[in-house]
mmCIF file of C-alpha atoms in Angstrom:
data_model
loop_
_atom_site.group_PDB
_atom_site.id
_atom_site.type_symbol
_atom_site.label_atom_id
_atom_site.label_comp_id
_atom_site.label_asym_id
_atom_site.label_seq_id
_atom_site.Cartn_x
_atom_site.Cartn_y
_atom_site.Cartn_z
ATOM 1 C CA GLY W 1291 15.516 -25.551 -5.475
ATOM 2 C CA LEU W 1292 12.918 -22.586 -5.168
ATOM 3 C CA GLN W 1293 9.226 -23.117 -5.819
ATOM 4 C CA ILE W 1294 6.603 -20.512 -6.796
ATOM 5 C CA VAL W 1295 3.761 -21.000 -4.092
ATOM 6 C CA ALA W 1296 1.742 -17.925 -5.037
ATOM 7 C CA ALA W 1297 1.677 -15.478 -7.965
ATOM 8 C CA ARG W 1298 -0.372 -12.817 -9.641
ATOM 9 C CA MET W 1299 0.003 -10.401 -12.391
ATOM 10 C CA MET W 1300 -1.269 -7.035 -11.609
ATOM 11 C CA GLN W 1301 -1.115 -3.169 -12.197
ATOM 12 C CA LEU W 1302 -0.680 -0.991 -9.051
ATOM 13 C CA VAL W 1303 -2.229 2.177 -8.787
ATOM 14 C CA PRO W 1304 0.084 4.875 -7.415
ATOM 15 C CA ALA W 1305 -1.356 4.791 -3.811
ATOM 16 C CA GLN W 1306 -0.542 1.042 -3.928
ATOM 17 C CA ALA W 1307 2.941 1.630 -4.997
ATOM 18 C CA ALA W 1308 3.443 4.429 -2.706
ATOM 19 C CA GLU W 1309 2.478 2.255 0.123
ATOM 20 C CA PHE W 1310 4.435 -0.506 -0.554
ATOM 21 C CA TYR W 1311 7.574 1.439 -1.058
ATOM 22 C CA ALA W 1312 6.950 3.957 1.912
ATOM 23 C CA VAL W 1313 10.418 2.930 3.362
ATOM 24 C CA HIS W 1314 11.859 5.324 0.671
ATOM 25 C CA LYS W 1315 9.309 8.191 0.907
ATOM 26 C CA GLU W 1316 11.848 10.775 2.111
ATOM 27 C CA ARG W 1317 14.106 9.664 -0.797
ATOM 28 C CA PRO W 1318 14.489 11.930 -3.874
ATOM 29 C CA PHE W 1319 13.626 9.136 -6.217
ATOM 30 C CA PHE W 1320 10.440 8.194 -4.407
ATOM 31 C CA PRO W 1321 8.122 10.043 -6.943
ATOM 32 C CA THR W 1322 9.579 8.524 -10.004
ATOM 33 C CA LEU W 1323 9.656 5.051 -8.438
ATOM 34 C CA VAL W 1324 5.971 5.406 -7.475
ATOM 35 C CA ASP W 1325 5.415 6.464 -11.147
ATOM 36 C CA PHE W 1326 7.124 3.759 -12.590
ATOM 37 C CA MET W 1327 6.061 1.012 -10.539
ATOM 38 C CA ALA W 1328 2.157 1.957 -11.476
ATOM 39 C CA SER W 1329 3.317 2.624 -15.331
ATOM 40 C CA GLY W 1330 2.407 -1.117 -16.212
ATOM 41 C CA PRO W 1331 1.754 -4.502 -15.021
ATOM 42 C CA VAL W 1332 3.768 -6.355 -12.616
ATOM 43 C CA MET W 1333 4.178 -10.120 -11.427
ATOM 44 C CA VAL W 1334 4.081 -10.793 -7.787
ATOM 45 C CA GLN W 1335 5.292 -14.121 -6.529
ATOM 46 C CA VAL W 1336 5.961 -15.768 -3.347
ATOM 47 C CA LEU W 1337 8.885 -18.198 -3.568
ATOM 48 C CA GLN W 1338 9.497 -21.046 -1.120
ATOM 49 C CA GLY W 1339 12.663 -23.088 -0.419
ATOM 50 C CA GLU W 1340 15.495 -23.227 2.132
ATOM 51 C CA ASP W 1341 17.233 -20.077 2.521
ATOM 52 C CA ALA W 1342 15.071 -18.522 -0.263
ATOM 53 C CA VAL W 1343 15.557 -14.758 0.266
ATOM 54 C CA ARG W 1344 19.133 -14.995 0.219
ATOM 55 C CA ILE W 1345 19.039 -17.271 -3.398
ATOM 56 C CA ASN W 1346 16.482 -14.824 -4.679
ATOM 57 C CA ARG W 1347 18.823 -11.968 -3.863
ATOM 58 C CA ASP W 1348 21.612 -13.931 -5.512
ATOM 59 C CA LEU W 1349 19.526 -14.329 -8.462
ATOM 60 C CA MET W 1350 18.574 -10.691 -8.799
ATOM 61 C CA GLY W 1351 21.875 -9.609 -8.257
ATOM 62 C CA ALA W 1352 23.031 -5.999 -7.000
ATOM 63 C CA THR W 1353 20.330 -3.536 -6.768
ATOM 64 C CA ASN W 1354 22.652 -1.260 -8.999
ATOM 65 C CA PRO W 1355 22.960 -3.173 -12.184
ATOM 66 C CA ARG W 1356 26.025 -1.796 -13.003
ATOM 67 C CA LYS W 1357 27.523 -3.591 -10.030
ATOM 68 C CA ALA W 1358 25.497 -6.911 -10.428
ATOM 69 C CA SER W 1359 27.136 -10.110 -11.617
ATOM 70 C CA PRO W 1360 26.637 -11.348 -15.085
ATOM 71 C CA GLY W 1361 23.928 -13.940 -15.473
ATOM 72 C CA THR W 1362 21.810 -11.852 -12.798
ATOM 73 C CA ILE W 1363 18.619 -10.837 -13.558
ATOM 74 C CA ARG W 1364 19.716 -7.247 -12.870
ATOM 75 C CA TYR W 1365 22.994 -7.376 -15.011
ATOM 76 C CA ASP W 1366 20.999 -9.138 -17.637
ATOM 77 C CA ILE W 1367 18.405 -6.902 -18.234
ATOM 78 C CA SER W 1368 19.187 -3.602 -16.456
ATOM 79 C CA ARG W 1369 22.454 -2.762 -16.897
ATOM 80 C CA THR W 1370 22.106 -0.407 -19.831
ATOM 81 C CA VAL W 1371 19.478 1.760 -17.887
ATOM 82 C CA PRO W 1372 20.775 5.263 -17.747
ATOM 83 C CA GLU W 1373 21.777 6.433 -14.296
ATOM 84 C CA ALA W 1374 18.931 8.923 -14.023
ATOM 85 C CA GLU W 1375 16.632 6.116 -14.547
ATOM 86 C CA MET W 1376 18.063 3.628 -11.962
ATOM 87 C CA HIS W 1377 14.661 3.596 -10.284
ATOM 88 C CA ARG W 1378 13.453 1.673 -13.123
ATOM 89 C CA ASN W 1379 14.427 -1.559 -11.725
ATOM 90 C CA ALA W 1380 13.725 -4.890 -13.303
ATOM 91 C CA VAL W 1381 13.000 -6.887 -10.210
ATOM 92 C CA HIS W 1382 12.324 -6.202 -6.419
ATOM 93 C CA GLY W 1383 12.738 -8.710 -4.035
ATOM 94 C CA SER W 1384 12.693 -8.926 -0.012
ATOM 95 C CA ASP W 1385 15.879 -8.306 1.866
ATOM 96 C CA SER W 1386 14.727 -10.148 5.125
ATOM 97 C CA VAL W 1387 12.478 -13.056 5.964
ATOM 98 C CA GLU W 1388 10.579 -10.571 8.255
ATOM 99 C CA ASN W 1389 10.217 -7.872 5.288
ATOM 100 C CA ALA W 1390 9.172 -11.098 3.132
ATOM 101 C CA ARG W 1391 6.258 -11.706 5.475
ATOM 102 C CA ALA W 1392 5.309 -8.051 5.498
ATOM 103 C CA GLU W 1393 5.401 -7.948 1.496
ATOM 104 C CA ILE W 1394 3.601 -11.385 1.151
ATOM 105 C CA ALA W 1395 0.814 -9.970 3.309
ATOM 106 C CA PHE W 1396 0.432 -6.872 1.216
ATOM 107 C CA PHE W 1397 -0.066 -8.844 -2.093
ATOM 108 C CA PHE W 1398 -1.919 -11.992 -0.921
ATOM 109 C CA GLU W 1399 -4.290 -13.170 1.308
ATOM 110 C CA PRO W 1400 -3.194 -16.087 3.343
ATOM 111 C CA GLY W 1401 -5.218 -18.771 1.333
ATOM 112 C CA GLU W 1402 -3.667 -17.799 -1.702
ATOM 113 C CA VAL W 1403 -0.097 -18.833 -0.656
ATOM 114 C CA LEU W 1404 -0.037 -22.506 -1.128
ATOM 115 C CA PRO W 1405 2.953 -23.973 0.347
ATOM 116 C CA ARG W 1406 4.407 -27.194 -1.032
ATOM 117 C CA SER W 1407 6.175 -30.232 0.617
ATOM 118 C CA MET W 1408 9.683 -30.098 -0.476
#
């Protein structure tokens, strides 16, 4: 039931990655997270649908891939990542509607998000 209403592949520079993940700046993994997020292209998307945040988080699985359920993105793609490299997460998703709005605004101008009728 989710629809992609905006998408872009891009390469973050370290300053962008640091700004996006600023909430984690006091955490010990912050420098490696920023380096990883700026190390290659990322696909940013806006999803639309009823209860989109929860559904997307269910699809992603637990943040720690070793605790994720089989069939989730993090389980299927990241469960073999060594513990020391847990900052190399395969996917990020907003944890609330409020954070989703801020994160969407970080990557997209209003005219770039094209909502659809359900």
